[in-house]
Short mmCIF file of C-alpha atoms in Angstrom, two decimals:
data_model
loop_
_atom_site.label_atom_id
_atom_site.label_comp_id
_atom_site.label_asym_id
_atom_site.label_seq_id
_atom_site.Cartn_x
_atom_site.Cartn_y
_atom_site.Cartn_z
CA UNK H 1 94.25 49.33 5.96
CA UNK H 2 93.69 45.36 5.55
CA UNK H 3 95.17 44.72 9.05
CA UNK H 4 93.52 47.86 10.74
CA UNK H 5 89.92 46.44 9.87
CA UNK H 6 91.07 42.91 11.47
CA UNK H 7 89.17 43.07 14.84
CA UNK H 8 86.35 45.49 12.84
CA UNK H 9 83.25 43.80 14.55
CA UNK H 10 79.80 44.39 13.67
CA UNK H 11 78.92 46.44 16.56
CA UNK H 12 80.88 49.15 14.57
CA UNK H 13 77.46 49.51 12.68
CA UNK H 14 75.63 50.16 15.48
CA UNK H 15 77.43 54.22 15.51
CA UNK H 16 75.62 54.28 11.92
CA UNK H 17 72.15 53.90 13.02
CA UNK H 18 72.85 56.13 16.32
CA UNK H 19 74.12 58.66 13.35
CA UNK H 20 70.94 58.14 11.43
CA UNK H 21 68.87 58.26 13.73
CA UNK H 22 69.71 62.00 14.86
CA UNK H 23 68.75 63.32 11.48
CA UNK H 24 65.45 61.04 11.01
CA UNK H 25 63.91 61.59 14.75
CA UNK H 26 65.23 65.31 14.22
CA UNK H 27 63.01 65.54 11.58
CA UNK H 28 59.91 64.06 13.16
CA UNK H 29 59.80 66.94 16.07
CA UNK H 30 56.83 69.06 16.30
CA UNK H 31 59.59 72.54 15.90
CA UNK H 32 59.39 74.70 13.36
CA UNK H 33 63.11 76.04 14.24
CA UNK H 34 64.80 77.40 11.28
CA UNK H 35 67.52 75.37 9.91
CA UNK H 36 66.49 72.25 11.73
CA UNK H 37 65.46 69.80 8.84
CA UNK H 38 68.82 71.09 7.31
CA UNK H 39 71.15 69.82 10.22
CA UNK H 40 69.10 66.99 10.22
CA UNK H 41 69.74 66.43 6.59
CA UNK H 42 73.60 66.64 7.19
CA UNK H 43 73.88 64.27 9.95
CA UNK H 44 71.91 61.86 7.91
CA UNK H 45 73.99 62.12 4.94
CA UNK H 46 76.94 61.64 7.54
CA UNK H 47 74.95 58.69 8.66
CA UNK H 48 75.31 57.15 4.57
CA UNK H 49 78.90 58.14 4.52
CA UNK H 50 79.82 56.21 7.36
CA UNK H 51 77.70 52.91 5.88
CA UNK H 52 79.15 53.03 2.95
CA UNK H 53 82.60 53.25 4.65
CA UNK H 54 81.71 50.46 6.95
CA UNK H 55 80.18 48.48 4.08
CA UNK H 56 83.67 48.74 2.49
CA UNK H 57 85.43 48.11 5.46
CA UNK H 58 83.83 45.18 6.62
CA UNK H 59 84.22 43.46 3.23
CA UNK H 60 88.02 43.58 3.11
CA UNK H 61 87.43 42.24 6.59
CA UNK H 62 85.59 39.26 5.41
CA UNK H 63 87.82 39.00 2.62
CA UNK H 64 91.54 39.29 4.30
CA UNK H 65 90.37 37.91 8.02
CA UNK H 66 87.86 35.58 7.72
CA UNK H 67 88.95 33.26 10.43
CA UNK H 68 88.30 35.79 12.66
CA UNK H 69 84.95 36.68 10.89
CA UNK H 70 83.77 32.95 11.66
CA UNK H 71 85.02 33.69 15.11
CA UNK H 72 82.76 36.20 15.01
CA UNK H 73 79.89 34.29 14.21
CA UNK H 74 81.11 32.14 16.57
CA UNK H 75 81.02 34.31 19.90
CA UNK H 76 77.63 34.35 21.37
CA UNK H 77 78.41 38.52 22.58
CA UNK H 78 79.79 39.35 18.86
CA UNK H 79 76.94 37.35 16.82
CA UNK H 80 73.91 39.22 17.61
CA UNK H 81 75.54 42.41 16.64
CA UNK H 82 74.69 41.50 12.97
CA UNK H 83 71.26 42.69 13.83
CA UNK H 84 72.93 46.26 13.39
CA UNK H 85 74.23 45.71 10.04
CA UNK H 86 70.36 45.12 9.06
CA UNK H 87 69.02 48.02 11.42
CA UNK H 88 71.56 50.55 9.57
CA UNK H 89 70.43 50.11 6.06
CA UNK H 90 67.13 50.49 7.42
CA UNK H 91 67.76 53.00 9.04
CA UNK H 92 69.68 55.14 6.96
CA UNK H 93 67.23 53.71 4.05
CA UNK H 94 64.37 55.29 6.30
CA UNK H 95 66.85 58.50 6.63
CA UNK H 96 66.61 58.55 2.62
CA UNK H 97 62.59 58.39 2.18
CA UNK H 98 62.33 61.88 4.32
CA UNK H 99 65.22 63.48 4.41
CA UNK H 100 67.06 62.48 0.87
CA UNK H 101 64.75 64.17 -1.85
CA UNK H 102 65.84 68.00 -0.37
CA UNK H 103 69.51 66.47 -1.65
CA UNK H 104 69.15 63.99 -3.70
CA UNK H 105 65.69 64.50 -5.66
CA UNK H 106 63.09 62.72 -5.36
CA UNK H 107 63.21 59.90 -7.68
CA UNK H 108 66.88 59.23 -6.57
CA UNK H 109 66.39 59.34 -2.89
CA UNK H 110 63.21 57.02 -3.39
CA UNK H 111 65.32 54.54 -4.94
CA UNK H 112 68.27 54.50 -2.13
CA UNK H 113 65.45 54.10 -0.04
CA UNK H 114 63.67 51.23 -1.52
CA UNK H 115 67.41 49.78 -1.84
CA UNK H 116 68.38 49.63 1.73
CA UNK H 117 65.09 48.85 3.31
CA UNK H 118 64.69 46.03 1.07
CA UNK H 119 68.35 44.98 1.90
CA UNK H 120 68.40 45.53 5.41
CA UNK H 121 64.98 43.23 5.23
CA UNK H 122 66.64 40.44 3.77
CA UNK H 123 69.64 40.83 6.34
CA UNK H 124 67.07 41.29 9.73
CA UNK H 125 65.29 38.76 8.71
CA UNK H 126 67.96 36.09 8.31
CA UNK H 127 69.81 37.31 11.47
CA UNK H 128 66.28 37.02 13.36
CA UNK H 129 66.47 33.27 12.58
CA UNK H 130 70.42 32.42 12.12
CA UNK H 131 71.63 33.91 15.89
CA UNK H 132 69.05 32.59 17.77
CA UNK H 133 69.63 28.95 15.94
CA UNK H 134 73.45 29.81 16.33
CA UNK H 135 73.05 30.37 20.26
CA UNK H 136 71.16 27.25 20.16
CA UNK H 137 73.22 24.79 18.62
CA UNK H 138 76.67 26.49 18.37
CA UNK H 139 77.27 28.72 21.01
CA UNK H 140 77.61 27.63 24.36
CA UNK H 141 75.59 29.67 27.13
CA UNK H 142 74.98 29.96 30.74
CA UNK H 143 71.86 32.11 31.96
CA UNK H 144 74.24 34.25 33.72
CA UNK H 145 75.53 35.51 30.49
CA UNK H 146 72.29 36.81 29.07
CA UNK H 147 72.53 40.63 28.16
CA UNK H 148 70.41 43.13 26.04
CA UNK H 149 72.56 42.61 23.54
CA UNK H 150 70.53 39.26 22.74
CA UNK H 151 67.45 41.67 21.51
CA UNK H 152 69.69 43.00 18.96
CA UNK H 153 68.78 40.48 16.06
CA UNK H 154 64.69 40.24 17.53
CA UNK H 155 64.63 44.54 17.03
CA UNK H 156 65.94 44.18 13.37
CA UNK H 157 62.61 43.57 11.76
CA UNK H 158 60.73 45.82 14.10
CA UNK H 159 62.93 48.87 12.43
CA UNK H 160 61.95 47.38 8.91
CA UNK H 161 58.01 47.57 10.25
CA UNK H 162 58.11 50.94 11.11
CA UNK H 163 59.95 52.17 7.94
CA UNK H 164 58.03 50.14 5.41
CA UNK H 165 55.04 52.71 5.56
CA UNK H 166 56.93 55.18 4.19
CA UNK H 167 56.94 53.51 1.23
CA UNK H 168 53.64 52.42 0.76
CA UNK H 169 52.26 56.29 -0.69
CA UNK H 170 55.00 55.16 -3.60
CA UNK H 171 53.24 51.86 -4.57
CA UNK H 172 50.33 51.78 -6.87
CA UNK H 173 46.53 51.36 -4.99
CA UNK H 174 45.46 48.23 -4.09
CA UNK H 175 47.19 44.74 -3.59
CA UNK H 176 50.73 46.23 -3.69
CA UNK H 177 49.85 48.92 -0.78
CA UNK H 178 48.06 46.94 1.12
CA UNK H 179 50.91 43.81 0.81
CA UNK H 180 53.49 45.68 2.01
CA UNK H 181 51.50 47.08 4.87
CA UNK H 182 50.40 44.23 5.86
CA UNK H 183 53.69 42.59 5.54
CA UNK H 184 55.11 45.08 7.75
CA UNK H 185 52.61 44.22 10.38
CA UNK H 186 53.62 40.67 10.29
CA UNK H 187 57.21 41.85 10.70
CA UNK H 188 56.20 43.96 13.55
CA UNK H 189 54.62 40.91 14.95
CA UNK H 190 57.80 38.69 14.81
CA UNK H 191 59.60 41.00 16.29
CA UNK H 192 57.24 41.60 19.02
CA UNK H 193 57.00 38.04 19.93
CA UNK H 194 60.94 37.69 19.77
CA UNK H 195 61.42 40.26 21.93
CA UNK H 196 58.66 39.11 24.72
CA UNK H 197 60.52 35.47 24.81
CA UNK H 198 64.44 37.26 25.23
CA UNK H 199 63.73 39.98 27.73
CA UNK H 200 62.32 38.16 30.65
CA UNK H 201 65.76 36.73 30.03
CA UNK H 202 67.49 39.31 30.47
CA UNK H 203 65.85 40.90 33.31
CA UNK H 204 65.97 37.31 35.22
CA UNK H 205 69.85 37.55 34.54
CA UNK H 206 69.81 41.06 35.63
CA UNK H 207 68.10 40.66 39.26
CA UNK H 208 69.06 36.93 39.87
CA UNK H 209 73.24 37.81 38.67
CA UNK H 210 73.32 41.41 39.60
CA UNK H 211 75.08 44.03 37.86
CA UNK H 212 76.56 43.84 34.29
CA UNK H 213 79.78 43.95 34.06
CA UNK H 214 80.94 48.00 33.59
CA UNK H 215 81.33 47.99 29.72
CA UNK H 216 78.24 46.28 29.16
CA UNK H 217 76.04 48.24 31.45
CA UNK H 218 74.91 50.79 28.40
CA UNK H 219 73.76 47.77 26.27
CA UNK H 220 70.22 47.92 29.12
CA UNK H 221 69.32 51.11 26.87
CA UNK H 222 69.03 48.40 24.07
CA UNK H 223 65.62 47.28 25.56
CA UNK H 224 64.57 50.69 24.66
CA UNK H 225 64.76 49.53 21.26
CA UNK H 226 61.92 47.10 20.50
CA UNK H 227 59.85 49.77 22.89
CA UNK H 228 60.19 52.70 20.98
CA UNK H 229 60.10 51.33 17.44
CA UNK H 230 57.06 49.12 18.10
CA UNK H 231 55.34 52.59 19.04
CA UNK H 232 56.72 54.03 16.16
CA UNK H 233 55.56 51.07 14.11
CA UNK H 234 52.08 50.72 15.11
CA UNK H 235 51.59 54.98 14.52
CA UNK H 236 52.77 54.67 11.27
CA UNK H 237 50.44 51.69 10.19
CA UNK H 238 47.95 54.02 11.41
CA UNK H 239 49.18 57.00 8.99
CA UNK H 240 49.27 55.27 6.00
CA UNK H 241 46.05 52.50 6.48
CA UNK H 242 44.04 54.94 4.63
CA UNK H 243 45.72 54.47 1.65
CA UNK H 244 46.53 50.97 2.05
CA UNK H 245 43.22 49.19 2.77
CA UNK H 246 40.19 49.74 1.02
CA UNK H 247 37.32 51.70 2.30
CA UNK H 248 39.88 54.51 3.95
CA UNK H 249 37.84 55.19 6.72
CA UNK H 250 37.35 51.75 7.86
CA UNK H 251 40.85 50.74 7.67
CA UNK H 252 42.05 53.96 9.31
CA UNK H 253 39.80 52.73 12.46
CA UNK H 254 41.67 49.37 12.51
CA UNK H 255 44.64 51.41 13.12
CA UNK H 256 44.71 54.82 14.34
CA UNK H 257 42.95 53.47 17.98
CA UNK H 258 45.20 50.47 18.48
CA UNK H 259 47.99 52.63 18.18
CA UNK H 260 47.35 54.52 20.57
CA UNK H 261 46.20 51.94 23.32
CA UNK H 262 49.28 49.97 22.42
CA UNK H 263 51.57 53.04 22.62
CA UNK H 264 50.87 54.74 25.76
CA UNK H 265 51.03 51.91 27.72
CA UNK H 266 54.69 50.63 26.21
CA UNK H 267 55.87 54.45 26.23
CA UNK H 268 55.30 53.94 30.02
CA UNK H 269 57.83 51.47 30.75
CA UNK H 270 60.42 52.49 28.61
CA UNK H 271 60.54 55.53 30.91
CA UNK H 272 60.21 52.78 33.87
CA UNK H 273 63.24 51.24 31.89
CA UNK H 274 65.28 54.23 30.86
CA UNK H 275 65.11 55.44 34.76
CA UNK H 276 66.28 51.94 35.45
CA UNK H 277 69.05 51.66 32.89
CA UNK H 278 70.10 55.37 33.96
CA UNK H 279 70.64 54.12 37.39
CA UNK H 280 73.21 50.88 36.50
CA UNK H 281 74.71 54.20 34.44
CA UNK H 282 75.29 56.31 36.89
CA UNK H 283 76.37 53.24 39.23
CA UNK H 284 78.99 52.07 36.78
CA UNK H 285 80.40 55.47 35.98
CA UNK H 286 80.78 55.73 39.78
CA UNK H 287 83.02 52.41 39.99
CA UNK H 288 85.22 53.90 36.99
CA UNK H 289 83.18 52.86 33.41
CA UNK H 290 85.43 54.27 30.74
CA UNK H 291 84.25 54.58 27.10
CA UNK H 292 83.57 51.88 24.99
CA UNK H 293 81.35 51.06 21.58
CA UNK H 294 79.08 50.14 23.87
CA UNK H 295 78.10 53.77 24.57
CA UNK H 296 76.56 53.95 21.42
CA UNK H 297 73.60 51.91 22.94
CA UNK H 298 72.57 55.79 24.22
CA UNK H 299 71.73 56.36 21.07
CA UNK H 300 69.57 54.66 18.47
CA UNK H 301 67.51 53.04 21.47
CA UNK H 302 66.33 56.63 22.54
CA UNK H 303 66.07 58.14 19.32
CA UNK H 304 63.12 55.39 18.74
CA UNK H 305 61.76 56.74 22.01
CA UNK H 306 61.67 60.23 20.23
CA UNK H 307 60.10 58.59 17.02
CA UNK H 308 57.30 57.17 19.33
CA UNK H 309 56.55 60.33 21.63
CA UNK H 310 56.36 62.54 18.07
CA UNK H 311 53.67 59.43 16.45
CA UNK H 312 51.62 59.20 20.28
CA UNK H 313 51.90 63.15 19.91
CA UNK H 314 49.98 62.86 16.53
CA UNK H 315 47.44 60.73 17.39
CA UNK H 316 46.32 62.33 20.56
CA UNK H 317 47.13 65.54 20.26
CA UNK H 318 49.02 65.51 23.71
CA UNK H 319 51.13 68.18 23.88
CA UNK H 320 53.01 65.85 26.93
CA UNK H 321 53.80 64.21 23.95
CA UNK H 322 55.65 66.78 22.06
CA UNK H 323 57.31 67.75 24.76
CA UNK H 324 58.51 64.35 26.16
CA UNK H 325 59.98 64.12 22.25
CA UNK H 326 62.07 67.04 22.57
CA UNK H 327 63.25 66.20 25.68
CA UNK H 328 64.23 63.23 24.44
CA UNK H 329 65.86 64.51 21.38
CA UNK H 330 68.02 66.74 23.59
CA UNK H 331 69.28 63.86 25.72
CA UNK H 332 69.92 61.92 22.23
CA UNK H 333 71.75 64.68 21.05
CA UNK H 334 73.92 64.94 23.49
CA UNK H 335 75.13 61.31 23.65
CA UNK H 336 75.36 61.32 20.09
CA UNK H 337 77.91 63.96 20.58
CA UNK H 338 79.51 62.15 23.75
CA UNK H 339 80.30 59.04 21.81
CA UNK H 340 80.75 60.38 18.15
CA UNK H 341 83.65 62.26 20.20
CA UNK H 342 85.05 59.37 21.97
CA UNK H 343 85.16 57.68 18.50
CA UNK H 344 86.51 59.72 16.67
CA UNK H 345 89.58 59.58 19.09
CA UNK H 346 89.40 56.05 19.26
CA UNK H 347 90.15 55.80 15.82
CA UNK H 348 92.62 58.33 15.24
CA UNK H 349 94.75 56.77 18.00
CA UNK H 350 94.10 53.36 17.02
CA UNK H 351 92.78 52.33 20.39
CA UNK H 352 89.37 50.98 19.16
CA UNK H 353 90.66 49.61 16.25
CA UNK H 354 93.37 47.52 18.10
CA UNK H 355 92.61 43.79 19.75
CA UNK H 356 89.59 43.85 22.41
CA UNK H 357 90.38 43.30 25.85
CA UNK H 358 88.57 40.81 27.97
CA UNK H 359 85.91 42.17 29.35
CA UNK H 360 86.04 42.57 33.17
CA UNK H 361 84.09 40.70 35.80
CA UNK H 362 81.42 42.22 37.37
CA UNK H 363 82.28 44.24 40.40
CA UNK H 364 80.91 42.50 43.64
CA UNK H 365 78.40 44.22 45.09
CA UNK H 366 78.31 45.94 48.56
CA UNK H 367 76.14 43.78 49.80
CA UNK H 368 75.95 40.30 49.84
CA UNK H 369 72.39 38.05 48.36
CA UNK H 370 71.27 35.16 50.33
CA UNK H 371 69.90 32.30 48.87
CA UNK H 372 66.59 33.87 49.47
CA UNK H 373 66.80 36.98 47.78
CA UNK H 374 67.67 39.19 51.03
CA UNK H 375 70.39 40.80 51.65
CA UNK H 376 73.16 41.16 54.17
#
């Protein structure tokens, strides 16, 4: 077991929050199907299992390889995947606040909830500050190399912002309610900013370097992220403002509107983006990609999409809405099932869990750039 966890990165968290996420956007669907909140249910308390498995997992890996831990820390594509380690106790904190009291009661699942969001906090917040000074001073970089995966420790405290309401109903009136509201806000805020310096990044990389290389095509859903969670975000600040800030009415106006006219519009061009990212998809799968952990960026990054359709849904009362959230739900079904599969194999035959391979160049393209931006 200590050898098998050796090469155990922290991407490996990123299958728990696709996991969680499943059960916690399932849950937020305008369906009334019988049985649905159930499943959902399950796969979230599949989504703790695995955490706490992980959790355990990753500390006999800091304990028995910690050379290649700091080597970890150390690789500017294996740091930023910390931001997942913060993003799944959030996540499967968030998981606990709805979906835990049907299993766990309510006092108990209010407490695992208040446990991992506050955790996961802690961890977003220091990742939000430690890989970007890490790729700053330690890491070595080149433009060229700049992929999604950089958002990964920005989106960490965007997740805590748009869990954090759901605690705020469970904190006595007044100074505490409106603290932590207003405290998620801020996070939302960092985040926001993060993520507005690191994408044009990415997206200069993107056009000016072409292609990403075949395993790390997926990782462009990851700009989905900070999208759909900032929607979610801002729609629950709106839900729970009433209780938070005084005069109800009042503060419900500072909310509910800017939700909406922040929403809509950023809804917009994560479809721009997801018909993007769906294209370098279906491009790499053409030129041979195979499966890799990276396919679990089809995941989480949607299921925030779904989060943010069902919020815009219940704030305009859209019915587009509802139904671009069940579409979207399907489609994150499905590639939670796709890689959850792959996985599963992985492990059992020891492939995933085995030394990583380099990761391939990018293939050249068919045609060829010119130093003005044509082509030839």
């Amino acid at each position: 077991m200590v050898t098998a966890v050796r090469h155990l990165g922290p991407n490996w968290y990123a299958s728990v929050m696709g996991t969680a996420v499943v059960g916690t956007a399932g849950a937020a669907l305008p369906l009334p199907l019988p049985g649905l909140r159930t499943a959902c249910t399950a796969v979230w308390a599949l989504a703790l299992a695995l955490l706490v498995t992980l959790l355990a997992a990753r500390a006999l890996h800091w304990s028995h390889h910690r050379d290649q831990a700091r080597a970890h820390l150390a690789d500017p594509a294996t740091a930023p995947f910390y931001g997942c380690l913060a993003m799944a106790l959030v996540s499967v904190g968030g998981g606990a606040l709805t979906l835990g009291p049907a299993w766990l009661g309510g006092s108990a699942a209010l407490a695992l909830g208040a446990v991992l969001f506050g955790a996961g906090t802690a961890v977003g917040l220091w990742v939000a500050v430690a890989v970007p000074y890490l790729m700053a001073v330690r890491h070595r970089v080149e433009p060229q190399q700049a992929t999604p995966v950089w958002l990964l420790p920005l989106v960490a405290p965007m997740v805590s912002a748009a869990v954090g309401p759901l605690l705020v109903p469970h904190l006595p009136p007044g100074q505490a309610r409106a603290t932590l509201l207003f405290g998620c806000v801020g996070l939302f805020g960092l985040s926001l900013c993060g993520t507005l310096l690191m994408l044009p990044l990415v997206f200069a990389r993107l056009v000016t370097a072409g292609p990403l290389p075949l395993a790390l095509t997926p990782t462009l859903f990851l700009v989905l992220g900070p999208l759909g969670q900032s929607t979610t975000a801002a729609g629950m600040f709106a839900d729970v403002a009433p209780l938070a800030v005084p005069h109800s009415h009042d503060g419900d106006g500072w909310f509910a509107l800017p939700a909406v006219l922040y929403g809509v519009p950023v809804m917009g061009f994560a479809l721009l983006w997801l018909g993007l990212a769906t294209a370098h998809v279906a491009r790499a799968r053409r030129q041979g990609m195979g499966f890799a952990m990276t396919w679990w960026a089809f995941t989480f990054p949607v299921g925030t999409c779904v989060t943010g359709a069902a919020s815009l849904a219940r704030h305009t009362g859209l019915a587009v809405f509802d139904g671009l959230a069940i579409l979207l739900y399907g489609v994150l079904v499905a590639a939670w099932a796709t890689a959850a599969a792959h996985t599963a194999r992985g492990v059992l035959s020891g492939r995933l869990l085995a030394a990583p391979h380099p990761v391939p160049p990018a293939p050249r393209p068919v045609t060829a750039r010119t130093t003005s931006g044509a082509v030839r």
